[in-house]
Amino acid sequence: MSPIRTVEDVKSALGSLVPPVVLDVRWALGDTEGRQHYLDAHIPGAVFVDLDTELAEHGAPELGRHPLPSIDALQAAARRWGVTVGVPVVVYDNTGNTAAARAWWLLKWAGVEHVTMLDGGLKAWIEAGNDTASGEETARTEGDIELGEGHLPILTADDASALAISGTLLDARAAERYTGETEPIDPRAGHIPGAVSAPTSANLDADGRFLPAEQLRARFAGVSDEVGVYCGSGVTAAHQIAALAIAGIDAALYPGSWSQWSNDPSRPVATGPS
């Protein structure tokens, strides 16, 4: 199934006999006010999801900034959000789904089959003339979902290193972080040797919607049969995996990403445009 749904489709589904669970994943690097943005305005009925605490687990720096949560913690959170067997899930943010894609990927990885992103996010919802709500909302009923890990492929650091040689490893960060010109948050600048720069921002049009499938197929035409993706901490790389899926290409996520790799002094670092 496609990773995305249109505003019109989601609005129609919300009025159906089995409306989807809607999750607001407002997060951006350097912006700590995601919950406040949600409280100010969100799609009516949407439940806020905290990416830092609910879609990630935190520990030693060598694990990266956003390690995958334990399956038990994710299941408990998903049930709080109202995720229920047989009920579709729609996730969104207000940054072109670059954060919401983490929830999309994580729930798919954990076995939730019917989860999609609202294409264009909150911006598209509002521009279509739809109302928003303010304040905190909770799930209509507690969910009963049973989760299990491993339904989508992931890479370890060693896997990513090998794939950069044997297949295609895409670096979804901004080009200047790939080249090593700047590094705003992680301990070393540069990229995994052999990785190819493919910034997530190029997956979207000017309105924050995913490019059409044919354009995404053209963008990724040069990838090999085996594809992996990483970013700074495994968040926007999920967006790249969604774009690849729209193009008909399967890809694995390196969850530790650059934040894990750059914290390991034994790992080599490349700089420059290639």
PDB file of C-alpha atoms in Angstrom:
ATOM      1  CA  MET A   1       0.000   0.000   0.000  1.00  0.00           C
ATOM      2  CA  SER A   2       1.125   3.570  -0.602  1.00  0.00           C
ATOM      3  CA  PRO A   3       2.795   5.311   2.359  1.00  0.00           C
ATOM      4  CA  ILE A   4       0.675   8.432   1.798  1.00  0.00           C
ATOM      5  CA  ARG A   5      -2.971   9.534   1.723  1.00  0.00           C
ATOM      6  CA  THR A   6      -4.450  12.767   0.433  1.00  0.00           C
ATOM      7  CA  VAL A   7      -6.286  15.303   2.571  1.00  0.00           C
ATOM      8  CA  GLU A   8      -9.531  14.464   0.797  1.00  0.00           C
ATOM      9  CA  ASP A   9      -9.103  10.757   1.476  1.00  0.00           C
ATOM     10  CA  VAL A  10      -8.273  11.268   5.152  1.00  0.00           C
ATOM     11  CA  LYS A  11     -11.159  13.677   5.686  1.00  0.00           C
ATOM     12  CA  SER A  12     -13.561  11.174   4.131  1.00  0.00           C
ATOM     13  CA  ALA A  13     -12.142   8.357   6.256  1.00  0.00           C
ATOM     14  CA  LEU A  14     -12.610  10.395   9.439  1.00  0.00           C
ATOM     15  CA  GLY A  15     -16.330  10.480   8.704  1.00  0.00           C
ATOM     16  CA  SER A  16     -16.580   6.737   8.131  1.00  0.00           C
ATOM     17  CA  LEU A  17     -17.829   4.003  10.456  1.00  0.00           C
ATOM     18  CA  VAL A  18     -14.237   3.039  11.291  1.00  0.00           C
ATOM     19  CA  PRO A  19     -12.272   6.305  11.363  1.00  0.00           C
ATOM     20  CA  PRO A  20      -8.483   6.082  11.455  1.00  0.00           C
ATOM     21  CA  VAL A  21      -6.397   6.820  14.515  1.00  0.00           C
ATOM     22  CA  VAL A  22      -4.675  10.152  13.794  1.00  0.00           C
ATOM     23  CA  LEU A  23      -1.261  10.886  15.302  1.00  0.00           C
ATOM     24  CA  ASP A  24       0.405  14.304  15.381  1.00  0.00           C
ATOM     25  CA  VAL A  25       4.202  13.961  15.366  1.00  0.00           C
ATOM     26  CA  ARG A  26       5.309  17.582  15.591  1.00  0.00           C
ATOM     27  CA  TRP A  27       9.126  17.581  15.820  1.00  0.00           C
ATOM     28  CA  ALA A  28      12.065  19.252  14.115  1.00  0.00           C
ATOM     29  CA  LEU A  29      15.784  19.363  14.847  1.00  0.00           C
ATOM     30  CA  GLY A  30      16.415  22.341  17.129  1.00  0.00           C
ATOM     31  CA  ASP A  31      12.703  22.931  17.834  1.00  0.00           C
ATOM     32  CA  THR A  32      11.677  21.776  21.307  1.00  0.00           C
ATOM     33  CA  GLU A  33       8.132  23.167  21.121  1.00  0.00           C
ATOM     34  CA  GLY A  34       6.432  20.303  19.296  1.00  0.00           C
ATOM     35  CA  ARG A  35       3.815  19.740  21.984  1.00  0.00           C
ATOM     36  CA  GLN A  36       3.007  23.443  22.128  1.00  0.00           C
ATOM     37  CA  HIS A  37       2.573  23.541  18.346  1.00  0.00           C
ATOM     38  CA  TYR A  38       0.131  20.644  18.710  1.00  0.00           C
ATOM     39  CA  LEU A  39      -1.741  22.380  21.534  1.00  0.00           C
ATOM     40  CA  ASP A  40      -2.067  25.507  19.409  1.00  0.00           C
ATOM     41  CA  ALA A  41      -3.573  23.748  16.392  1.00  0.00           C
ATOM     42  CA  HIS A  42      -4.005  20.155  15.237  1.00  0.00           C
ATOM     43  CA  ILE A  43      -6.367  17.990  13.231  1.00  0.00           C
ATOM     44  CA  PRO A  44      -9.468  17.385  15.384  1.00  0.00           C
ATOM     45  CA  GLY A  45      -9.147  14.093  17.253  1.00  0.00           C
ATOM     46  CA  ALA A  46      -5.406  13.792  16.711  1.00  0.00           C
ATOM     47  CA  VAL A  47      -3.275  12.520  19.598  1.00  0.00           C
ATOM     48  CA  PHE A  48       0.174  14.030  20.150  1.00  0.00           C
ATOM     49  CA  VAL A  49       3.159  11.712  19.831  1.00  0.00           C
ATOM     50  CA  ASP A  50       6.458  12.779  21.378  1.00  0.00           C
ATOM     51  CA  LEU A  51       9.205  11.665  19.031  1.00  0.00           C
ATOM     52  CA  ASP A  52      12.024  12.039  21.548  1.00  0.00           C
ATOM     53  CA  THR A  53      10.405  10.004  24.316  1.00  0.00           C
ATOM     54  CA  GLU A  54       7.901   7.713  22.566  1.00  0.00           C
ATOM     55  CA  LEU A  55       9.500   6.978  19.197  1.00  0.00           C
ATOM     56  CA  ALA A  56      13.024   6.609  20.563  1.00  0.00           C
ATOM     57  CA  GLU A  57      14.931   5.296  23.549  1.00  0.00           C
ATOM     58  CA  HIS A  58      17.845   7.171  25.060  1.00  0.00           C
ATOM     59  CA  GLY A  59      21.014   5.765  26.514  1.00  0.00           C
ATOM     60  CA  ALA A  60      24.730   5.872  25.776  1.00  0.00           C
ATOM     61  CA  PRO A  61      25.923   8.221  22.978  1.00  0.00           C
ATOM     62  CA  GLU A  62      27.380   5.276  21.094  1.00  0.00           C
ATOM     63  CA  LEU A  63      23.817   4.107  20.391  1.00  0.00           C
ATOM     64  CA  GLY A  64      22.967   7.350  18.577  1.00  0.00           C
ATOM     65  CA  ARG A  65      20.527  10.141  19.421  1.00  0.00           C
ATOM     66  CA  HIS A  66      17.325   8.264  18.601  1.00  0.00           C
ATOM     67  CA  PRO A  67      17.785   4.513  19.097  1.00  0.00           C
ATOM     68  CA  LEU A  68      14.718   2.393  18.425  1.00  0.00           C
ATOM     69  CA  PRO A  69      12.459   2.006  21.472  1.00  0.00           C
ATOM     70  CA  SER A  70      11.931  -1.432  22.965  1.00  0.00           C
ATOM     71  CA  ILE A  71       8.963  -3.233  21.475  1.00  0.00           C
ATOM     72  CA  ASP A  72       7.249  -3.293  24.899  1.00  0.00           C
ATOM     73  CA  ALA A  73       7.612   0.484  25.307  1.00  0.00           C
ATOM     74  CA  LEU A  74       6.376   1.094  21.765  1.00  0.00           C
ATOM     75  CA  GLN A  75       3.380  -1.177  22.268  1.00  0.00           C
ATOM     76  CA  ALA A  76       2.423   0.585  25.502  1.00  0.00           C
ATOM     77  CA  ALA A  77       2.673   3.962  23.771  1.00  0.00           C
ATOM     78  CA  ALA A  78       0.725   2.783  20.720  1.00  0.00           C
ATOM     79  CA  ARG A  79      -2.088   1.549  22.931  1.00  0.00           C
ATOM     80  CA  ARG A  80      -2.187   4.950  24.685  1.00  0.00           C
ATOM     81  CA  TRP A  81      -2.533   6.537  21.269  1.00  0.00           C
ATOM     82  CA  GLY A  82      -5.492   4.253  20.556  1.00  0.00           C
ATOM     83  CA  VAL A  83      -3.837   2.033  17.955  1.00  0.00           C
ATOM     84  CA  THR A  84      -6.189  -0.910  17.560  1.00  0.00           C
ATOM     85  CA  VAL A  85      -6.201  -4.119  15.558  1.00  0.00           C
ATOM     86  CA  GLY A  86      -7.912  -3.578  12.209  1.00  0.00           C
ATOM     87  CA  VAL A  87      -8.098   0.228  12.504  1.00  0.00           C
ATOM     88  CA  PRO A  88      -5.982   2.308  10.089  1.00  0.00           C
ATOM     89  CA  VAL A  89      -3.468   4.840  11.414  1.00  0.00           C
ATOM     90  CA  VAL A  90      -2.678   8.205   9.833  1.00  0.00           C
ATOM     91  CA  VAL A  91       0.368  10.202  10.958  1.00  0.00           C
ATOM     92  CA  TYR A  92       1.330  13.767  10.091  1.00  0.00           C
ATOM     93  CA  ASP A  93       3.448  16.750  11.098  1.00  0.00           C
ATOM     94  CA  ASN A  94       3.888  20.260   9.736  1.00  0.00           C
ATOM     95  CA  THR A  95       7.287  19.755   8.106  1.00  0.00           C
ATOM     96  CA  GLY A  96       6.513  17.678   5.037  1.00  0.00           C
ATOM     97  CA  ASN A  97       6.253  14.464   7.095  1.00  0.00           C
ATOM     98  CA  THR A  98       9.994  14.497   7.778  1.00  0.00           C
ATOM     99  CA  ALA A  99       9.211  13.724  11.439  1.00  0.00           C
ATOM    100  CA  ALA A 100       5.955  11.802  11.002  1.00  0.00           C
ATOM    101  CA  ALA A 101       7.791   9.355   8.749  1.00  0.00           C
ATOM    102  CA  ARG A 102       9.556   8.072  11.868  1.00  0.00           C
ATOM    103  CA  ALA A 103       6.181   7.012  13.307  1.00  0.00           C
ATOM    104  CA  TRP A 104       5.134   5.577   9.941  1.00  0.00           C
ATOM    105  CA  TRP A 105       8.317   3.502   9.636  1.00  0.00           C
ATOM    106  CA  LEU A 106       8.403   2.438  13.291  1.00  0.00           C
ATOM    107  CA  LEU A 107       4.809   1.224  13.322  1.00  0.00           C
ATOM    108  CA  LYS A 108       5.344  -0.632  10.038  1.00  0.00           C
ATOM    109  CA  TRP A 109       8.542  -2.162  11.459  1.00  0.00           C
ATOM    110  CA  ALA A 110       6.514  -3.273  14.492  1.00  0.00           C
ATOM    111  CA  GLY A 111       3.828  -4.939  12.371  1.00  0.00           C
ATOM    112  CA  VAL A 112       1.079  -2.319  11.919  1.00  0.00           C
ATOM    113  CA  GLU A 113      -0.027  -2.924   8.353  1.00  0.00           C
ATOM    114  CA  HIS A 114      -2.401  -0.028   7.681  1.00  0.00           C
ATOM    115  CA  VAL A 115      -0.391   3.090   8.548  1.00  0.00           C
ATOM    116  CA  THR A 116       0.034   6.045   6.197  1.00  0.00           C
ATOM    117  CA  MET A 117       1.164   9.676   6.209  1.00  0.00           C
ATOM    118  CA  LEU A 118      -1.112  12.609   5.428  1.00  0.00           C
ATOM    119  CA  ASP A 119       0.550  13.996   2.309  1.00  0.00           C
ATOM    120  CA  GLY A 120       1.401  17.656   2.886  1.00  0.00           C
ATOM    121  CA  GLY A 121       0.705  17.393   6.619  1.00  0.00           C
ATOM    122  CA  LEU A 122      -1.115  20.006   8.638  1.00  0.00           C
ATOM    123  CA  LYS A 123      -0.353  22.719   6.087  1.00  0.00           C
ATOM    124  CA  ALA A 124      -2.257  20.829   3.393  1.00  0.00           C
ATOM    125  CA  TRP A 125      -5.123  20.124   5.809  1.00  0.00           C
ATOM    126  CA  ILE A 126      -5.538  23.818   6.618  1.00  0.00           C
ATOM    127  CA  GLU A 127      -5.079  24.996   3.017  1.00  0.00           C
ATOM    128  CA  ALA A 128      -7.942  22.688   2.013  1.00  0.00           C
ATOM    129  CA  GLY A 129     -10.216  24.705   4.308  1.00  0.00           C
ATOM    130  CA  ASN A 130     -10.476  22.184   7.128  1.00  0.00           C
ATOM    131  CA  ASP A 131     -10.900  23.110  10.772  1.00  0.00           C
ATOM    132  CA  THR A 132      -8.288  22.572  13.469  1.00  0.00           C
ATOM    133  CA  ALA A 133      -8.630  21.967  17.195  1.00  0.00           C
ATOM    134  CA  SER A 134      -6.565  23.234  20.124  1.00  0.00           C
ATOM    135  CA  GLY A 135      -5.643  21.792  23.501  1.00  0.00           C
ATOM    136  CA  GLU A 136      -4.837  18.235  24.541  1.00  0.00           C
ATOM    137  CA  GLU A 137      -6.766  15.263  23.184  1.00  0.00           C
ATOM    138  CA  THR A 138      -6.552  11.613  24.137  1.00  0.00           C
ATOM    139  CA  ALA A 139      -7.538   8.443  22.324  1.00  0.00           C
ATOM    140  CA  ARG A 140     -11.255   7.681  22.150  1.00  0.00           C
ATOM    141  CA  THR A 141     -10.514   4.201  23.492  1.00  0.00           C
ATOM    142  CA  GLU A 142      -7.339   2.488  24.620  1.00  0.00           C
ATOM    143  CA  GLY A 143      -5.775   0.427  21.866  1.00  0.00           C
ATOM    144  CA  ASP A 144      -5.243  -3.312  21.838  1.00  0.00           C
ATOM    145  CA  ILE A 145      -2.497  -3.604  19.239  1.00  0.00           C
ATOM    146  CA  GLU A 146       0.038  -6.433  19.558  1.00  0.00           C
ATOM    147  CA  LEU A 147       3.427  -5.410  18.203  1.00  0.00           C
ATOM    148  CA  GLY A 148       6.471  -7.399  17.217  1.00  0.00           C
ATOM    149  CA  GLU A 149       9.764  -6.148  15.842  1.00  0.00           C
ATOM    150  CA  GLY A 150      11.442  -6.895  12.544  1.00  0.00           C
ATOM    151  CA  HIS A 151       8.736  -6.386   9.894  1.00  0.00           C
ATOM    152  CA  LEU A 152      10.999  -3.948   8.019  1.00  0.00           C
ATOM    153  CA  PRO A 153      14.757  -4.390   7.522  1.00  0.00           C
ATOM    154  CA  ILE A 154      17.342  -2.515   9.558  1.00  0.00           C
ATOM    155  CA  LEU A 155      21.120  -2.146   9.331  1.00  0.00           C
ATOM    156  CA  THR A 156      23.827  -2.209  11.976  1.00  0.00           C
ATOM    157  CA  ALA A 157      26.880   0.010  11.589  1.00  0.00           C
ATOM    158  CA  ASP A 158      28.790  -2.934  10.115  1.00  0.00           C
ATOM    159  CA  ASP A 159      25.920  -3.623   7.702  1.00  0.00           C
ATOM    160  CA  ALA A 160      25.895   0.016   6.598  1.00  0.00           C
ATOM    161  CA  SER A 161      29.653  -0.003   6.043  1.00  0.00           C
ATOM    162  CA  ALA A 162      29.419  -3.126   3.898  1.00  0.00           C
ATOM    163  CA  LEU A 163      26.389  -1.917   1.935  1.00  0.00           C
ATOM    164  CA  ALA A 164      28.191   1.300   0.984  1.00  0.00           C
ATOM    165  CA  ILE A 165      30.555  -0.952  -0.973  1.00  0.00           C
ATOM    166  CA  SER A 166      28.299  -3.772  -2.177  1.00  0.00           C
ATOM    167  CA  GLY A 167      25.086  -1.815  -2.823  1.00  0.00           C
ATOM    168  CA  THR A 168      23.785   1.729  -2.361  1.00  0.00           C
ATOM    169  CA  LEU A 169      23.882   3.554   0.972  1.00  0.00           C
ATOM    170  CA  LEU A 170      22.025   6.875   0.816  1.00  0.00           C
ATOM    171  CA  ASP A 171      22.818   9.760   3.175  1.00  0.00           C
ATOM    172  CA  ALA A 172      19.557  11.674   3.680  1.00  0.00           C
ATOM    173  CA  ARG A 173      21.058  14.679   5.485  1.00  0.00           C
ATOM    174  CA  ALA A 174      21.567  18.122   3.974  1.00  0.00           C
ATOM    175  CA  ALA A 175      24.404  18.210   1.442  1.00  0.00           C
ATOM    176  CA  GLU A 176      26.599  20.447   3.597  1.00  0.00           C
ATOM    177  CA  ARG A 177      26.499  17.907   6.422  1.00  0.00           C
ATOM    178  CA  TYR A 178      27.367  15.096   4.010  1.00  0.00           C
ATOM    179  CA  THR A 179      30.402  16.977   2.681  1.00  0.00           C
ATOM    180  CA  GLY A 180      31.535  17.900   6.185  1.00  0.00           C
ATOM    181  CA  GLU A 181      31.263  21.645   5.625  1.00  0.00           C
ATOM    182  CA  THR A 182      29.104  21.895   8.744  1.00  0.00           C
ATOM    183  CA  GLU A 183      28.001  19.637  11.573  1.00  0.00           C
ATOM    184  CA  PRO A 184      25.560  21.286  13.994  1.00  0.00           C
ATOM    185  CA  ILE A 185      25.054  18.469  16.486  1.00  0.00           C
ATOM    186  CA  ASP A 186      27.158  15.317  16.059  1.00  0.00           C
ATOM    187  CA  PRO A 187      30.788  14.921  17.187  1.00  0.00           C
ATOM    188  CA  ARG A 188      32.434  14.530  13.757  1.00  0.00           C
ATOM    189  CA  ALA A 189      31.655  16.024  10.363  1.00  0.00           C
ATOM    190  CA  GLY A 190      31.461  14.101   7.111  1.00  0.00           C
ATOM    191  CA  HIS A 191      29.813  10.899   5.929  1.00  0.00           C
ATOM    192  CA  ILE A 192      30.150   7.122   5.884  1.00  0.00           C
ATOM    193  CA  PRO A 193      32.743   6.214   3.235  1.00  0.00           C
ATOM    194  CA  GLY A 194      31.021   5.103   0.041  1.00  0.00           C
ATOM    195  CA  ALA A 195      27.648   6.653   0.931  1.00  0.00           C
ATOM    196  CA  VAL A 196      25.802   8.723  -1.672  1.00  0.00           C
ATOM    197  CA  SER A 197      24.308  12.129  -0.829  1.00  0.00           C
ATOM    198  CA  ALA A 198      20.522  12.220  -1.304  1.00  0.00           C
ATOM    199  CA  PRO A 199      18.990  14.958   0.892  1.00  0.00           C
ATOM    200  CA  THR A 200      15.483  14.253   2.156  1.00  0.00           C
ATOM    201  CA  SER A 201      14.355  17.738   1.137  1.00  0.00           C
ATOM    202  CA  ALA A 202      14.538  16.706  -2.522  1.00  0.00           C
ATOM    203  CA  ASN A 203      11.708  14.197  -1.955  1.00  0.00           C
ATOM    204  CA  LEU A 204       9.189  17.049  -1.628  1.00  0.00           C
ATOM    205  CA  ASP A 205       7.623  19.672  -3.824  1.00  0.00           C
ATOM    206  CA  ALA A 206       7.286  23.334  -2.875  1.00  0.00           C
ATOM    207  CA  ASP A 207       4.091  22.605  -0.912  1.00  0.00           C
ATOM    208  CA  GLY A 208       5.687  19.914   1.251  1.00  0.00           C
ATOM    209  CA  ARG A 209       4.047  17.009  -0.577  1.00  0.00           C
ATOM    210  CA  PHE A 210       5.923  13.970  -1.860  1.00  0.00           C
ATOM    211  CA  LEU A 211       6.932  14.220  -5.494  1.00  0.00           C
ATOM    212  CA  PRO A 212       4.939  12.032  -7.911  1.00  0.00           C
ATOM    213  CA  ALA A 213       6.099   8.431  -8.204  1.00  0.00           C
ATOM    214  CA  GLU A 214       7.596   8.918 -11.651  1.00  0.00           C
ATOM    215  CA  GLN A 215       9.774  11.792 -10.424  1.00  0.00           C
ATOM    216  CA  LEU A 216      10.923   9.788  -7.425  1.00  0.00           C
ATOM    217  CA  ARG A 217      11.722   6.835  -9.693  1.00  0.00           C
ATOM    218  CA  ALA A 218      13.853   9.170 -11.801  1.00  0.00           C
ATOM    219  CA  ARG A 219      15.550  10.540  -8.695  1.00  0.00           C
ATOM    220  CA  PHE A 220      16.543   7.079  -7.468  1.00  0.00           C
ATOM    221  CA  ALA A 221      17.164   5.518 -10.885  1.00  0.00           C
ATOM    222  CA  GLY A 222      20.822   4.882 -10.131  1.00  0.00           C
ATOM    223  CA  VAL A 223      20.435   2.839  -6.947  1.00  0.00           C
ATOM    224  CA  SER A 224      21.408  -0.831  -6.827  1.00  0.00           C
ATOM    225  CA  ASP A 225      19.205  -3.777  -5.902  1.00  0.00           C
ATOM    226  CA  GLU A 226      20.242  -3.420  -2.248  1.00  0.00           C
ATOM    227  CA  VAL A 227      19.564  -0.006  -0.713  1.00  0.00           C
ATOM    228  CA  GLY A 228      20.092   1.367   2.774  1.00  0.00           C
ATOM    229  CA  VAL A 229      19.459   4.831   4.205  1.00  0.00           C
ATOM    230  CA  TYR A 230      20.824   6.826   7.115  1.00  0.00           C
ATOM    231  CA  CYS A 231      20.571  10.426   8.297  1.00  0.00           C
ATOM    232  CA  GLY A 232      21.589  12.195  11.504  1.00  0.00           C
ATOM    233  CA  SER A 233      19.720   9.995  13.955  1.00  0.00           C
ATOM    234  CA  GLY A 234      17.367   7.731  12.023  1.00  0.00           C
ATOM    235  CA  VAL A 235      14.442  10.173  11.747  1.00  0.00           C
ATOM    236  CA  THR A 236      14.495  11.776   8.301  1.00  0.00           C
ATOM    237  CA  ALA A 237      15.995   8.599   6.839  1.00  0.00           C
ATOM    238  CA  ALA A 238      12.534   7.095   7.362  1.00  0.00           C
ATOM    239  CA  HIS A 239      11.188   9.795   5.036  1.00  0.00           C
ATOM    240  CA  GLN A 240      13.682   8.674   2.410  1.00  0.00           C
ATOM    241  CA  ILE A 241      12.500   5.086   2.806  1.00  0.00           C
ATOM    242  CA  ALA A 242       8.928   6.273   2.241  1.00  0.00           C
ATOM    243  CA  ALA A 243       9.972   8.142  -0.904  1.00  0.00           C
ATOM    244  CA  LEU A 244      11.782   5.046  -2.142  1.00  0.00           C
ATOM    245  CA  ALA A 245       8.657   2.978  -1.417  1.00  0.00           C
ATOM    246  CA  ILE A 246       6.565   5.358  -3.530  1.00  0.00           C
ATOM    247  CA  ALA A 247       9.120   4.800  -6.298  1.00  0.00           C
ATOM    248  CA  GLY A 248       8.724   1.035  -5.883  1.00  0.00           C
ATOM    249  CA  ILE A 249      12.098   0.471  -4.198  1.00  0.00           C
ATOM    250  CA  ASP A 250      12.606  -1.382  -0.910  1.00  0.00           C
ATOM    251  CA  ALA A 251      15.241  -0.036   1.478  1.00  0.00           C
ATOM    252  CA  ALA A 252      16.664  -0.770   4.907  1.00  0.00           C
ATOM    253  CA  LEU A 253      17.112   1.810   7.685  1.00  0.00           C
ATOM    254  CA  TYR A 254      20.316   2.304   9.656  1.00  0.00           C
ATOM    255  CA  PRO A 255      18.691   3.499  12.919  1.00  0.00           C
ATOM    256  CA  GLY A 256      21.915   4.578  14.624  1.00  0.00           C
ATOM    257  CA  SER A 257      22.792   6.738  11.612  1.00  0.00           C
ATOM    258  CA  TRP A 258      25.482   9.410  11.715  1.00  0.00           C
ATOM    259  CA  SER A 259      24.980  10.137  15.413  1.00  0.00           C
ATOM    260  CA  GLN A 260      26.058   6.564  16.231  1.00  0.00           C
ATOM    261  CA  TRP A 261      28.738   6.296  13.561  1.00  0.00           C
ATOM    262  CA  SER A 262      30.432   9.598  14.461  1.00  0.00           C
ATOM    263  CA  ASN A 263      30.520   8.673  18.162  1.00  0.00           C
ATOM    264  CA  ASP A 264      32.672   5.629  17.391  1.00  0.00           C
ATOM    265  CA  PRO A 265      36.316   6.731  16.886  1.00  0.00           C
ATOM    266  CA  SER A 266      37.108   3.425  15.190  1.00  0.00           C
ATOM    267  CA  ARG A 267      34.749   4.246  12.310  1.00  0.00           C
ATOM    268  CA  PRO A 268      36.301   6.027   9.299  1.00  0.00           C
ATOM    269  CA  VAL A 269      34.889   9.332   8.082  1.00  0.00           C
ATOM    270  CA  ALA A 270      34.882  10.694   4.543  1.00  0.00           C
ATOM    271  CA  THR A 271      34.461  14.353   3.564  1.00  0.00           C
ATOM    272  CA  GLY A 272      33.864  16.166   0.323  1.00  0.00           C
ATOM    273  CA  PRO A 273      31.198  15.872  -2.377  1.00  0.00           C
ATOM    274  CA  SER A 274      31.640  12.165  -3.183  1.00  0.00           C
TER     275      SER A 274
END
